[in-house]
Coordinates of C-alpha atoms in Angstrom, one line a residue:
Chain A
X1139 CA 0.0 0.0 0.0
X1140 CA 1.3 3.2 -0.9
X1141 CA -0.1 6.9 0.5
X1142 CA 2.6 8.8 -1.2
X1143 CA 1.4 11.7 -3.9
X1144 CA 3.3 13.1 -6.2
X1145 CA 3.2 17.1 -6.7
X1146 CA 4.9 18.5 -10.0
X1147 CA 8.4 17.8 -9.0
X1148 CA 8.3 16.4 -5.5
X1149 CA 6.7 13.8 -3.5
X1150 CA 4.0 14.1 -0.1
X1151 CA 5.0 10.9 1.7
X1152 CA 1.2 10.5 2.6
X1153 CA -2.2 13.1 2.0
X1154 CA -2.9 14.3 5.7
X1155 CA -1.6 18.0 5.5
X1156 CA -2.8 21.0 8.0
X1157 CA -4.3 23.9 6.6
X1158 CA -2.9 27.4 7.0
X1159 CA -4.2 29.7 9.6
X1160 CA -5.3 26.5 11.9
X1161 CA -1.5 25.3 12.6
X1162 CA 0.8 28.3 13.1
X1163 CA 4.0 27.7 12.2
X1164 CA 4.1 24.3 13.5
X1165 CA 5.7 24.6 17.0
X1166 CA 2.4 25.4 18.5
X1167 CA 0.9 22.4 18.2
X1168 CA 3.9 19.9 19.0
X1169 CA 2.3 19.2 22.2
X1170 CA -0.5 17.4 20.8
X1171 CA 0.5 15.0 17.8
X1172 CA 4.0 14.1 16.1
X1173 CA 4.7 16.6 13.4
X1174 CA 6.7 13.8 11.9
X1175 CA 3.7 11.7 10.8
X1176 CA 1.8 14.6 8.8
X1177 CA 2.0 14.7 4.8
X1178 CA 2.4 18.5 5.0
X1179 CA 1.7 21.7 7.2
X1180 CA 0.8 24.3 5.4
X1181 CA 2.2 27.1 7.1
X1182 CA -0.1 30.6 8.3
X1183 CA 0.3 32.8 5.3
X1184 CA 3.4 34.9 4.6
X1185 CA 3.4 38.3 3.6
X1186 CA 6.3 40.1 2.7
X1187 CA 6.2 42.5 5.0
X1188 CA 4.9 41.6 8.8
X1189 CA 1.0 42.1 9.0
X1190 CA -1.1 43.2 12.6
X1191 CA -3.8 42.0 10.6
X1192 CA -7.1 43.0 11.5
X1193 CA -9.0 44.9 14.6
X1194 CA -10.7 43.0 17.2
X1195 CA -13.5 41.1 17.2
X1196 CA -12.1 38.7 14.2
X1197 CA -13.2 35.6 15.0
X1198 CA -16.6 34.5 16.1
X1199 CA -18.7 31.1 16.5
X1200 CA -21.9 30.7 14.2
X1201 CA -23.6 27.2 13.4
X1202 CA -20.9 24.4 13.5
X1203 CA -18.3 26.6 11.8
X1204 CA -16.5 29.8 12.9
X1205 CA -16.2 33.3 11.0
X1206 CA -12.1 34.5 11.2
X1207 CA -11.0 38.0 9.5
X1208 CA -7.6 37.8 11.0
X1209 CA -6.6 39.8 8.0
X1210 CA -3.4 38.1 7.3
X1211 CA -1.3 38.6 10.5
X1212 CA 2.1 37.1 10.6
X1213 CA 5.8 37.6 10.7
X1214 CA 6.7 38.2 7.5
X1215 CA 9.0 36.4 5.1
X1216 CA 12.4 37.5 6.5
X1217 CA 11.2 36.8 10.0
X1218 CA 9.7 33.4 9.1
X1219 CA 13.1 32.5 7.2
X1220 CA 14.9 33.7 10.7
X1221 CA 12.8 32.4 13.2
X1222 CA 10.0 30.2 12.1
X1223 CA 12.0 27.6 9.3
X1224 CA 14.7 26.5 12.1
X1225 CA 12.1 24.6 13.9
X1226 CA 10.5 23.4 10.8
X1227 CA 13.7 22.6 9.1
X1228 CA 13.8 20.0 11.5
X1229 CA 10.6 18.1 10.6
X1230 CA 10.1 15.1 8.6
X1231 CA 6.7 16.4 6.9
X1232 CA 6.5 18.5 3.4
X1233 CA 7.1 22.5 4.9
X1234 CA 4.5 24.5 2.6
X1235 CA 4.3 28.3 3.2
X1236 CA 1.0 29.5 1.9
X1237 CA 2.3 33.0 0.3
X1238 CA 0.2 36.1 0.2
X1239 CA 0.5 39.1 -1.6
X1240 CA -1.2 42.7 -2.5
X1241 CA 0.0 42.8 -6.2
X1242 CA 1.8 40.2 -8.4
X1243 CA 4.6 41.3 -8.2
X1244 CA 4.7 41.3 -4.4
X1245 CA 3.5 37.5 -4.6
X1246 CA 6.6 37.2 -7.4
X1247 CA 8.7 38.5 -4.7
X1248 CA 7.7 36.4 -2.1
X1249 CA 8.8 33.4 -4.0
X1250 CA 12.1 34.8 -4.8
X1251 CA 12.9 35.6 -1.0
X1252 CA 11.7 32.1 0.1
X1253 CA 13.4 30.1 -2.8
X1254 CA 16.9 29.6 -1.6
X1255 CA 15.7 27.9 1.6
X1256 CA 16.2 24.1 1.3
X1257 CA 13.4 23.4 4.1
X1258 CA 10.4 25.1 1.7
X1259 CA 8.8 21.6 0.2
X1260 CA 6.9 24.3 -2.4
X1261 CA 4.1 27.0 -2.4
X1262 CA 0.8 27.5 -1.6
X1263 CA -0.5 30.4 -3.2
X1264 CA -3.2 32.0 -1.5
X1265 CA -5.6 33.6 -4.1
X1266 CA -8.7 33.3 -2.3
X1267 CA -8.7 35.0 1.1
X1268 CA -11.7 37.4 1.6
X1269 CA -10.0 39.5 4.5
X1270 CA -7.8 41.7 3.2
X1271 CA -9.2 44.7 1.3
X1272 CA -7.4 44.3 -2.4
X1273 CA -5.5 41.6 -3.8
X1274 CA -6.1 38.3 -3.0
X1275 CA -9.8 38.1 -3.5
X1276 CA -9.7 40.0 -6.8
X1277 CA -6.8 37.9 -8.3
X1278 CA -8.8 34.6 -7.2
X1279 CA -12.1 34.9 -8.8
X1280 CA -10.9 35.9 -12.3
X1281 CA -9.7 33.2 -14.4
X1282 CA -7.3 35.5 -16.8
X1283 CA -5.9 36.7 -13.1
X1284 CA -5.0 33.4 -11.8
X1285 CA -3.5 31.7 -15.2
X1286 CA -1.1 35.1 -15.2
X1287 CA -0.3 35.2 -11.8
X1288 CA 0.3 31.5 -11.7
X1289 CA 2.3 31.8 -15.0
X1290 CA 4.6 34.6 -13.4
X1291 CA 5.1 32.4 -10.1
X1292 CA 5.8 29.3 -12.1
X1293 CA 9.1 30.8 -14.0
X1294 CA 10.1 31.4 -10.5
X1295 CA 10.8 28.1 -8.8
X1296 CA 10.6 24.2 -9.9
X1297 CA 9.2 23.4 -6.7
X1298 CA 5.2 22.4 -6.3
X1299 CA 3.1 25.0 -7.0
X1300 CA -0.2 24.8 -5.5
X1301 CA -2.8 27.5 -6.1
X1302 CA -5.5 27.7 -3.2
X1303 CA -9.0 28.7 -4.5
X1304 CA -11.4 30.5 -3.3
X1305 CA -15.2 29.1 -3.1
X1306 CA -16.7 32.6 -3.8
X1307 CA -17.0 32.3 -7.5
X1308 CA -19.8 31.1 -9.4
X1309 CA -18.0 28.0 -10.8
X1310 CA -14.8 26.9 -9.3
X1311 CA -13.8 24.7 -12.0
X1312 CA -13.1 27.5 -14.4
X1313 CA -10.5 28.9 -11.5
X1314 CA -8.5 25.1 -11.5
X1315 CA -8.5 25.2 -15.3
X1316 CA -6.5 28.6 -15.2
X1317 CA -4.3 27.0 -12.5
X1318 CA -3.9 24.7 -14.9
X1319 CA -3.2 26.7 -17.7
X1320 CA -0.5 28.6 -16.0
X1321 CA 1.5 25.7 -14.8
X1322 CA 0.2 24.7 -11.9
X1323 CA 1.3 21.6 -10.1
X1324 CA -2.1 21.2 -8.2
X1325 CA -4.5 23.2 -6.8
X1326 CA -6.1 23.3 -3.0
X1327 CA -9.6 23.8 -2.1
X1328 CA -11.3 25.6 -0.4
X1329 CA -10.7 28.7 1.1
X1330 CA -13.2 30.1 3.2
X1331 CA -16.4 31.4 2.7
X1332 CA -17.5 34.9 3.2
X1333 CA -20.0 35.6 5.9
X1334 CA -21.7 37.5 8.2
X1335 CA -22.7 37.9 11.7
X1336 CA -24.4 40.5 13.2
X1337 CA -25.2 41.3 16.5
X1338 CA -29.1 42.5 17.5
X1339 CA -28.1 43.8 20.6
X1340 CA -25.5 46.4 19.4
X1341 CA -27.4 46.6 15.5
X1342 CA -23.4 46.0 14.4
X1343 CA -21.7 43.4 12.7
X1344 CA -19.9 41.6 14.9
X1345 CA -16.5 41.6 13.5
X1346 CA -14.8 44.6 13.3
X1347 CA -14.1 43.7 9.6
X1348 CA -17.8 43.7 9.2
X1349 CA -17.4 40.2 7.0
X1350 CA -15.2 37.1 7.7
X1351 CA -14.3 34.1 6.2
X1352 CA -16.7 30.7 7.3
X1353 CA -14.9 27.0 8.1
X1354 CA -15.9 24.7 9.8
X1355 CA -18.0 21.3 9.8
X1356 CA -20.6 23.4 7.9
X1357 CA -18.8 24.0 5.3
X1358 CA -17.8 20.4 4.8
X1359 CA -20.5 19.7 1.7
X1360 CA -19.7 23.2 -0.1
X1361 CA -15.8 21.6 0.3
X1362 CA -16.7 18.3 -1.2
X1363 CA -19.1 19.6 -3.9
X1364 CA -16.1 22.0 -5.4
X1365 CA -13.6 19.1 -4.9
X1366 CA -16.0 16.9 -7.0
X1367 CA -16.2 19.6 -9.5
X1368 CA -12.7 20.7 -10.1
X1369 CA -10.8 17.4 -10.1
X1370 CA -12.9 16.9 -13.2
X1371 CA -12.0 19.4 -14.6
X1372 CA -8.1 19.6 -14.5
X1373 CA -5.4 16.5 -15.0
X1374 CA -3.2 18.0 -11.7
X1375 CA -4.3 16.6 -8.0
X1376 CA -6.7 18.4 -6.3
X1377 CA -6.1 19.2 -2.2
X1378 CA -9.3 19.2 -0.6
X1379 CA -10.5 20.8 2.4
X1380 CA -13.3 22.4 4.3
X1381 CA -14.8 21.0 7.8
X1382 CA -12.4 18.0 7.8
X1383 CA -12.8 16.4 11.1
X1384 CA -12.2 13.2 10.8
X1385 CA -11.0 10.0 8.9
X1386 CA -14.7 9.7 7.6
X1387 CA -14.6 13.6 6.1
X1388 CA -11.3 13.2 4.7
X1389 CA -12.7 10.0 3.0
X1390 CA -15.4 11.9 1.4
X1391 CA -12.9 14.4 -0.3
X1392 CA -10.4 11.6 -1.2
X1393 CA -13.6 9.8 -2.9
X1394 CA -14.6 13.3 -4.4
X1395 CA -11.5 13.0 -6.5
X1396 CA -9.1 14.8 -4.0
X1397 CA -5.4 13.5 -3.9
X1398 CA -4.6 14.9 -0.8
X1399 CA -6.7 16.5 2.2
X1400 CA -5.7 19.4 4.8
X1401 CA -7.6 19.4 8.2
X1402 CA -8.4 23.0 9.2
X1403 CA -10.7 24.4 11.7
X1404 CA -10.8 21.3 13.3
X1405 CA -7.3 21.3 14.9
X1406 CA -8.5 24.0 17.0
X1407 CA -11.2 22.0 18.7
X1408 CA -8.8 18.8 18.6
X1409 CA -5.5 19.4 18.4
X1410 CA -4.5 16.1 18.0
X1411 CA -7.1 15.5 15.3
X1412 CA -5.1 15.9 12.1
X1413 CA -2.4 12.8 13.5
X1414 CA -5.0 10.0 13.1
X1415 CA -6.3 10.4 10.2
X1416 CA -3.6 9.3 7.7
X1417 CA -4.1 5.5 10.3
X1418 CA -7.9 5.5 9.5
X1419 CA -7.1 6.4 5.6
X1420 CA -4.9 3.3 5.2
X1421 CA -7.4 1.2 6.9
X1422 CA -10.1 1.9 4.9
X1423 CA -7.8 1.2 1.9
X1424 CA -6.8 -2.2 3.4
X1425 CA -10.7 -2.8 4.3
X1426 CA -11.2 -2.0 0.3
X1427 CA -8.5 -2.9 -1.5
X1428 CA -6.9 0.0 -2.6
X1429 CA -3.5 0.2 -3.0
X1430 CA -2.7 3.7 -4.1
X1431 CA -4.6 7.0 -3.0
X1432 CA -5.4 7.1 -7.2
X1433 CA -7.7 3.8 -6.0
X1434 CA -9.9 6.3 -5.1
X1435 CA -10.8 8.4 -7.9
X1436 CA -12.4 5.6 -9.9
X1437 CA -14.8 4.6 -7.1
X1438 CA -17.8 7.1 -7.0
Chain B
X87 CA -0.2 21.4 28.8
X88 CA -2.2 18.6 27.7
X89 CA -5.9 17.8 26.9
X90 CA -7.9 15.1 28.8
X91 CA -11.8 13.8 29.9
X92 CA -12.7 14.8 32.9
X93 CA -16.1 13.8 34.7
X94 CA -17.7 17.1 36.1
X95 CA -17.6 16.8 40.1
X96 CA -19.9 19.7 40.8
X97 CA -22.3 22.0 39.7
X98 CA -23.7 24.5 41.9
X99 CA -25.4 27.6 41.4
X100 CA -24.2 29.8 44.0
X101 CA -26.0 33.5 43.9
X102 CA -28.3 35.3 41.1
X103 CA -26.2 34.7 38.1
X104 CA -23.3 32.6 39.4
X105 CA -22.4 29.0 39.0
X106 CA -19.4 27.0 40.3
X107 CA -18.2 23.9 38.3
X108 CA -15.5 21.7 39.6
X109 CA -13.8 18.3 38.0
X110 CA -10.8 16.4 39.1
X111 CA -8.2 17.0 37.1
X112 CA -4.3 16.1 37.9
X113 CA -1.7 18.7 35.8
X114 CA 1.6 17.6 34.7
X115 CA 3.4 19.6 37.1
X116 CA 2.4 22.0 40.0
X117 CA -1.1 23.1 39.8
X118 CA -2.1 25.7 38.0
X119 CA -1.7 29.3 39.5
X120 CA -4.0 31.9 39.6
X121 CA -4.6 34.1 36.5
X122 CA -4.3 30.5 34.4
X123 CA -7.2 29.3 32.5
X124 CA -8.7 26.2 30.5
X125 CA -10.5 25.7 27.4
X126 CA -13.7 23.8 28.3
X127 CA -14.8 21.1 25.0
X128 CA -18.3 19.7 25.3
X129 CA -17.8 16.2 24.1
X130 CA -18.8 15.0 20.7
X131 CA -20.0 18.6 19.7
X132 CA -19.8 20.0 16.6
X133 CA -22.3 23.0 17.9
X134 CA -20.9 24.0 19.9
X135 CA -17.7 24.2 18.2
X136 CA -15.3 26.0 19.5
X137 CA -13.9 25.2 22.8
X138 CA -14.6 28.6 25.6
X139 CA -12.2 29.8 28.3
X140 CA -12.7 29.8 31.9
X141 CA -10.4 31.0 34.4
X142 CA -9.7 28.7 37.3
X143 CA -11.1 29.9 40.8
X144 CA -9.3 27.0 42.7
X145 CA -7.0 24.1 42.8
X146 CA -6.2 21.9 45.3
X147 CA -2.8 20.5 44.9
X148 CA -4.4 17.4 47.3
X149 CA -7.6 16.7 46.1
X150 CA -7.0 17.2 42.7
X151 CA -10.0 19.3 42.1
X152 CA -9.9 22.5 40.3
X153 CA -13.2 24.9 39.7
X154 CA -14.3 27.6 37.7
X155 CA -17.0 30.1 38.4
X156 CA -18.9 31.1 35.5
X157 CA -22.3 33.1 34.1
X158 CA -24.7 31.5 31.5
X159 CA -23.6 33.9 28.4
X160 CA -24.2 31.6 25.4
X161 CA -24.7 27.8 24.6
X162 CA -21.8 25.9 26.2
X163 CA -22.9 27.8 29.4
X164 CA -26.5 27.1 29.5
X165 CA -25.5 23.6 28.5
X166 CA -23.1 23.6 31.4
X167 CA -25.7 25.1 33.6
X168 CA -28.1 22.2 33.2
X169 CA -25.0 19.2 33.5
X170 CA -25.2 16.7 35.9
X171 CA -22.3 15.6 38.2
X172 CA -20.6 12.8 36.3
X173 CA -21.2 14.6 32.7
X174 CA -17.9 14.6 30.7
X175 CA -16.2 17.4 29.9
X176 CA -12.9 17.9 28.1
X177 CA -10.4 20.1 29.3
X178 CA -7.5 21.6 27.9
X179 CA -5.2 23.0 30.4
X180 CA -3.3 24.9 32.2
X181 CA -3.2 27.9 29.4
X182 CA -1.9 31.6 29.7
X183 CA 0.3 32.9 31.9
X184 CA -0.2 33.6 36.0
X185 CA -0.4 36.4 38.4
X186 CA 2.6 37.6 40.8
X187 CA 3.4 39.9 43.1
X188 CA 6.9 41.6 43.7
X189 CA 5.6 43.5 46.7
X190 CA 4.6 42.3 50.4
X191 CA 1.0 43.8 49.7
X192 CA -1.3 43.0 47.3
X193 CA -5.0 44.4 46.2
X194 CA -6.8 41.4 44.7
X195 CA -9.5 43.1 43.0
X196 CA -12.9 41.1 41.4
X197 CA -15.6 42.6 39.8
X198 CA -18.9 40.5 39.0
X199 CA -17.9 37.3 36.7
X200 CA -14.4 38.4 37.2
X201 CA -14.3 37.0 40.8
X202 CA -13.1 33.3 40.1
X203 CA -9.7 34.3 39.5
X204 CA -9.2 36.8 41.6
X205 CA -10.6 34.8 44.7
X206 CA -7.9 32.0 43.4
X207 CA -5.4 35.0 43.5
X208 CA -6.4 36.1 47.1
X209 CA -6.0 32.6 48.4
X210 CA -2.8 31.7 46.8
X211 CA -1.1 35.2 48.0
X212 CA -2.5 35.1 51.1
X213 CA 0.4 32.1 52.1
X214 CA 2.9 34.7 51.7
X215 CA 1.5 38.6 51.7
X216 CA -0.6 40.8 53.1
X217 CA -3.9 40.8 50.7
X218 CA -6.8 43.0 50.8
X219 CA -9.5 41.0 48.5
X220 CA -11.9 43.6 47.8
X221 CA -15.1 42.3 44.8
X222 CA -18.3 44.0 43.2
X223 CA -21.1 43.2 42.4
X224 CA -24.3 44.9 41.2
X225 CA -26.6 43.4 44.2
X226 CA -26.3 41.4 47.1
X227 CA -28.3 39.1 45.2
X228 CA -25.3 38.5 43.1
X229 CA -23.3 37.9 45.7
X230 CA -21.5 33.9 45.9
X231 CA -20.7 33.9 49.4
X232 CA -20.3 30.0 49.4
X233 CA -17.4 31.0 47.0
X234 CA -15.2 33.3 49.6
X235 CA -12.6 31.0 51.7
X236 CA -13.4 32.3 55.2
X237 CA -9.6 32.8 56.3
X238 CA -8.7 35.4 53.6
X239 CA -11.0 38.6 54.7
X240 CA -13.1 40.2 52.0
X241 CA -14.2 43.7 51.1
X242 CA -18.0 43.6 49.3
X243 CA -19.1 46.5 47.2
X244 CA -22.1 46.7 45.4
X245 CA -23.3 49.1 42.9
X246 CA -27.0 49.6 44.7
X247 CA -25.3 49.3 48.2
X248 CA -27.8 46.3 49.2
X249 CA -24.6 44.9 51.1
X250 CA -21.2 46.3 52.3
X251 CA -19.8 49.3 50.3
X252 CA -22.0 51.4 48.3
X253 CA -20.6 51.8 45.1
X254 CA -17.9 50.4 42.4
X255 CA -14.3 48.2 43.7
X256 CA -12.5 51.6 42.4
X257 CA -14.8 53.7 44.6
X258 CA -13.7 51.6 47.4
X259 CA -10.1 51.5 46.4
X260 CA -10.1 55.6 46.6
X261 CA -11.2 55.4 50.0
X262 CA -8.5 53.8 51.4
X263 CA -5.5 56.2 52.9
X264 CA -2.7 56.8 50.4
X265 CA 0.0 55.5 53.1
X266 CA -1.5 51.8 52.7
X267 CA -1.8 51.7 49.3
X268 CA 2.4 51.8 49.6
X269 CA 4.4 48.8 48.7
X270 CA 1.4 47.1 46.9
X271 CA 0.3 45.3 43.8
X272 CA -3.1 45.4 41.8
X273 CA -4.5 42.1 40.8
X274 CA -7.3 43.1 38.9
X275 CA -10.2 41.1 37.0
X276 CA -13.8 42.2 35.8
X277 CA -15.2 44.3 33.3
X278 CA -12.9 45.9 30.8
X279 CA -13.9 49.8 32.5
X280 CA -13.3 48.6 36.0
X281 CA -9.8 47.3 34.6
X282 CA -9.3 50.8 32.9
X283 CA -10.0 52.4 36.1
X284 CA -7.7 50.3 38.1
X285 CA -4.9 50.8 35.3
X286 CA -5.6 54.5 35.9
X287 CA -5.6 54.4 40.2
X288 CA -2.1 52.8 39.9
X289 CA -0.7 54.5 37.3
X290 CA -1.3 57.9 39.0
X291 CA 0.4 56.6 42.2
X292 CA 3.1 54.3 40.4
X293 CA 1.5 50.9 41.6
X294 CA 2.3 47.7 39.5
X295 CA -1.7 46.8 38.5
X296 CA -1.9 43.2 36.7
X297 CA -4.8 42.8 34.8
X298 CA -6.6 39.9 33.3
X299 CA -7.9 40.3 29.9
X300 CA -10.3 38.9 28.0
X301 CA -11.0 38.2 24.1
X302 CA -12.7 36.0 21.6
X303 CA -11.2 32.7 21.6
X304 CA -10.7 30.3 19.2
X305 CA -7.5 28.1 19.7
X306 CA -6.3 28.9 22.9
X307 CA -2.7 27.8 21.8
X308 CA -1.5 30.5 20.5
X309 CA -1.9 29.7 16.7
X310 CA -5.0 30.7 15.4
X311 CA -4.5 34.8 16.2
X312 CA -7.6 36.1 17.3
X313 CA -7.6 37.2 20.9
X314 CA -4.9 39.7 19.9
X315 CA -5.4 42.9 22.2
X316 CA -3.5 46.4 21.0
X317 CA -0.2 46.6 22.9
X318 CA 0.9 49.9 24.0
X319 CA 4.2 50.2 22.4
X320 CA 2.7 49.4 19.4
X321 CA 1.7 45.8 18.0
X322 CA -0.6 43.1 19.3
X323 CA -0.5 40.8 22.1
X324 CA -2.6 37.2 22.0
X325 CA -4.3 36.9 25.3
X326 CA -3.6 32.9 25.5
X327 CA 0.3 33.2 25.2
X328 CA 1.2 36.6 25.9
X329 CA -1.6 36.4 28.9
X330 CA -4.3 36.6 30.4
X331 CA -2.5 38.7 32.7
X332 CA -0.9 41.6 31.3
X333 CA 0.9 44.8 33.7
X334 CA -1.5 47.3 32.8
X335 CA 1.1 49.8 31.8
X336 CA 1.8 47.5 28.7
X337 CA -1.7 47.4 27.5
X338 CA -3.3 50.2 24.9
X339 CA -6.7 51.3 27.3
X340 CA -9.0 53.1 24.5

């Protein structure tokens, strides 16, 4: 039986990854679960200058999910190269910043910065986040955008290229073709979903950024349904995610035509969570006879 | 710092608006210390989802058996408020940082829901310093009296004067002579105005005042970056690493 995927140019030794935003940078969580015996961890998005992010209130409960407009906050990509990849260095799991940018060029940049560092496994490229108030959301729900962008990133670095997409566009699959297009080595799915909460004793939205981004178990169906859709519609694996909380959810995208799977949301009501499902993935494969995680595609 | 089932031990209402719950639960090292706090999962749950924060009011390093006091705000409360002794919980813990004292007196100031840590303060300090544990409420109604350790002497205030002081902690605190408010430290948790206030009352007579501050939770590890609060130098502080307790000369008070 073999868990491994293969990514462009590189290999995940199995298709449990965390998503970004939910795991830090790693160290956080090393309490809880071996780091060792995750696929990937996707690291909390880098900009390339440190970010605050937003004003407070930005996160808040709503029906089995959770609204977050952190807006982006984190070191930045000289700090995360200084004090962030010496931990991760020493992992034995696929190191993935997710890279953010205002502009291409700064996204271009970012890649540049980060490429001479041996411990970066490749690139998530975040194209989808509906916090921040230009860039990322614009680039991610035009298809000429992301084939460009992702055109510009790929003459940058042979390493996997994985373009995250965002769920707030009227037909996803369009988005992974342009990944596609542009030389994408897989794309990841999906980002959060923009909501609203607003709160009838004050009359006020709740979070200071007035909108935030939904995850959770809620969202696991919208998650599956865009999986389904886009790994028919490009050749390159698809990473699925959305409301992943257990071996059972992770099945569902891996069945959906997902090679991969990133637990999210989750890891902050379990922390331990993301280090049991790659056991419950190989059982079922044992229970079915699958050898290879491409075993699954052909099954639905 | 670890994550386990517990079986709740007790649930008792004490006053209008109060509840004490307490579980048995063993920590890797030392207990935890006052100003620490867990994040409280209800089993199973997906709604519920995120885990909620509750400051510890005791710990006995004996027993075993830590408690919390808490209000019904939401719906992990109102489910907690009608669990039976035995119910399992899960508890993440101990989280945050702790209160201390540099100085031989200390102020261990509570108002309303804020009371569970500070009366977990006053008893821990009073092994080894002179404390003055002075909590408000807005009626005597409110008032958990069940909750107060009868060795460690305690100053009531309420807003309606029904019982003891008439009027706010910060009211009382301005009533006390200047000379023995020397030498002392400010332990202070409640409502974010009464911590403003007591930020102010030291700062204008050079008192260290801790504060214990409180924000939207998600994660409670650190990672997720939501209970940030603005920092007074500049930049943002997360209230489960960086905190809960924070000198309130090094917090931004809008």
């Amino acid at each position: 039986m073999d868990l491994s995927i293969r990514i462009g140019t590189r290999i995940l030794k199995n298709p449990v990854g965390v998503a970004s935003g939910t795991f830090g940078y790693g160290e956080e969580y090393e309490d809880f679960l071996d780091l060792n015996s995750l696929g990937a961890i996707y690291t909390k998005a880098i900009s390339l200058k440190p970010r605050e992010g937003n004003p407070t209130p930005r996160i808040v409960e709503t029906p089995s999910g959770m609204l977050n407009a952190i807006g982006l906050a984190n070191v930045g990509a000289d700090e995360f190269l200084s004090r962030k990849i010496p931990y991760l260095s020493g992992l034995d799991c696929a190191i993935i910043p997710n890279i953010s940018g205002k502009t291409q060029e700064e996204y271009r940049k970012l890649i540049e910065i980060l490429e001479p560092e041996d411990a970066i496994w490749g690139y998530e490229i975040n194209l989808s986040c509906p916090n921040v108030k230009k860039g990322a959301l614009a680039f991610g729900t035009d298809p000429d955008q992301v084939e460009k962008i992702t055109a510009l990133l790929r003459k940058q670095t042979e390493k996997p290229l994985i373009i995250k997409l965002s769920p707030n566009v009227t037909d996803i699959s369009t988005i992974a073709v342009a990944a596609e297009a542009g030389g994408a080595d897989a794309v990841s799915l999906i980002n959060t979903l923009v909501g609203m909460v607003i709160d009838t004793k004050s009359q006020k939205p709740f979070l200071a950024n007035t909108t935030g981004g939904l995850s959770g178990p809620a969202v696991r169906p919208v998650g599956v349904a865009m999986t389904y859709s886009a790994a028919r519609s490009v050749t390159i694996p698809v990473i699925g995610m959305g409301g992943i909380t257990c071996v059972d959810d992770a099945l569902q995208y891996l069945l959906a035509g997902a090679s991969a799977v990133q637990m999210g949301t989750w890891n902050f009501i379990e922390p331990s969570a993301a280090g049991t499902l790659e056991e419950g993935i190989r059982r079922y494969m044992n229970t079915h006879g699958l050898t290879k995680i491409t075993d699954f595609h052909s099954l639905l | 710092m670890k994550d386990c089932m517990v079986h709740i031990r007790e649930n008792t209402q004490l006053s209008r608006g109060f509840y004490r719950l307490s579980f048995d639960w063993r920590s890797d090292k030392n207990g935890p210390r006052a100003g620490q706090f867990f994040e409280l999962r209800i089993p199973g749950a997906t709604d519920p989802l995120l885990r909620r924060p509750f400051a510890f009011s005791a710990y006995d390093d004996t027993t075993h058996r830590a408690s919390c006091i808490y209000e019904v705000r939401g719906k992990t409360t109102k489910i907690l408020r009608d669990a039976e002794p035995g119910m399992s919980i899960q508890i993440m813990a101990p989280l945050g940082n702790a209160f201390y004292a540099p100085t031989n007196n200390v102020i261990a100031l509570g108002g309303g829901i804020g009371l569970g840590p500070i009366l977990f303060a006053a008893q821990q300090f009073s092994q080894n310093h002179a404390v003055t544990l002075v909590t408000g409420f807005r009626s005597a109604e409110y008032i958990p009296h069940t909750a107060y350790d009868p060795s460690v002497p305690a100053i009531i205030c309420t807003d309606d004067g029904s019982r003891g002081f008439s009027g706010n902690v910060i009211e009382y605190l301005k009533t006390l002579p200047e000379k023995d408010l020397e030498n002392t430290t400010i332990l202070a948790c409640g409502p974010h105005p009464m911590l403003a206030a007591a930020a102010e009352f030291a700062r204008a007579r050079s008192l260290l005042c801790l504060v214990s501050l409180e924000e939207m939770m998600a994660c409670g590890i650190g990672a997720c970056m939501g209970c940030v609060v603005d920092r007074a130098d500049g930049g943002k502080a997360r209230v489960c690493k960086e905190g809960p307790i924070f000198s309130a000369e090094e917090v931004r008070w809008t």
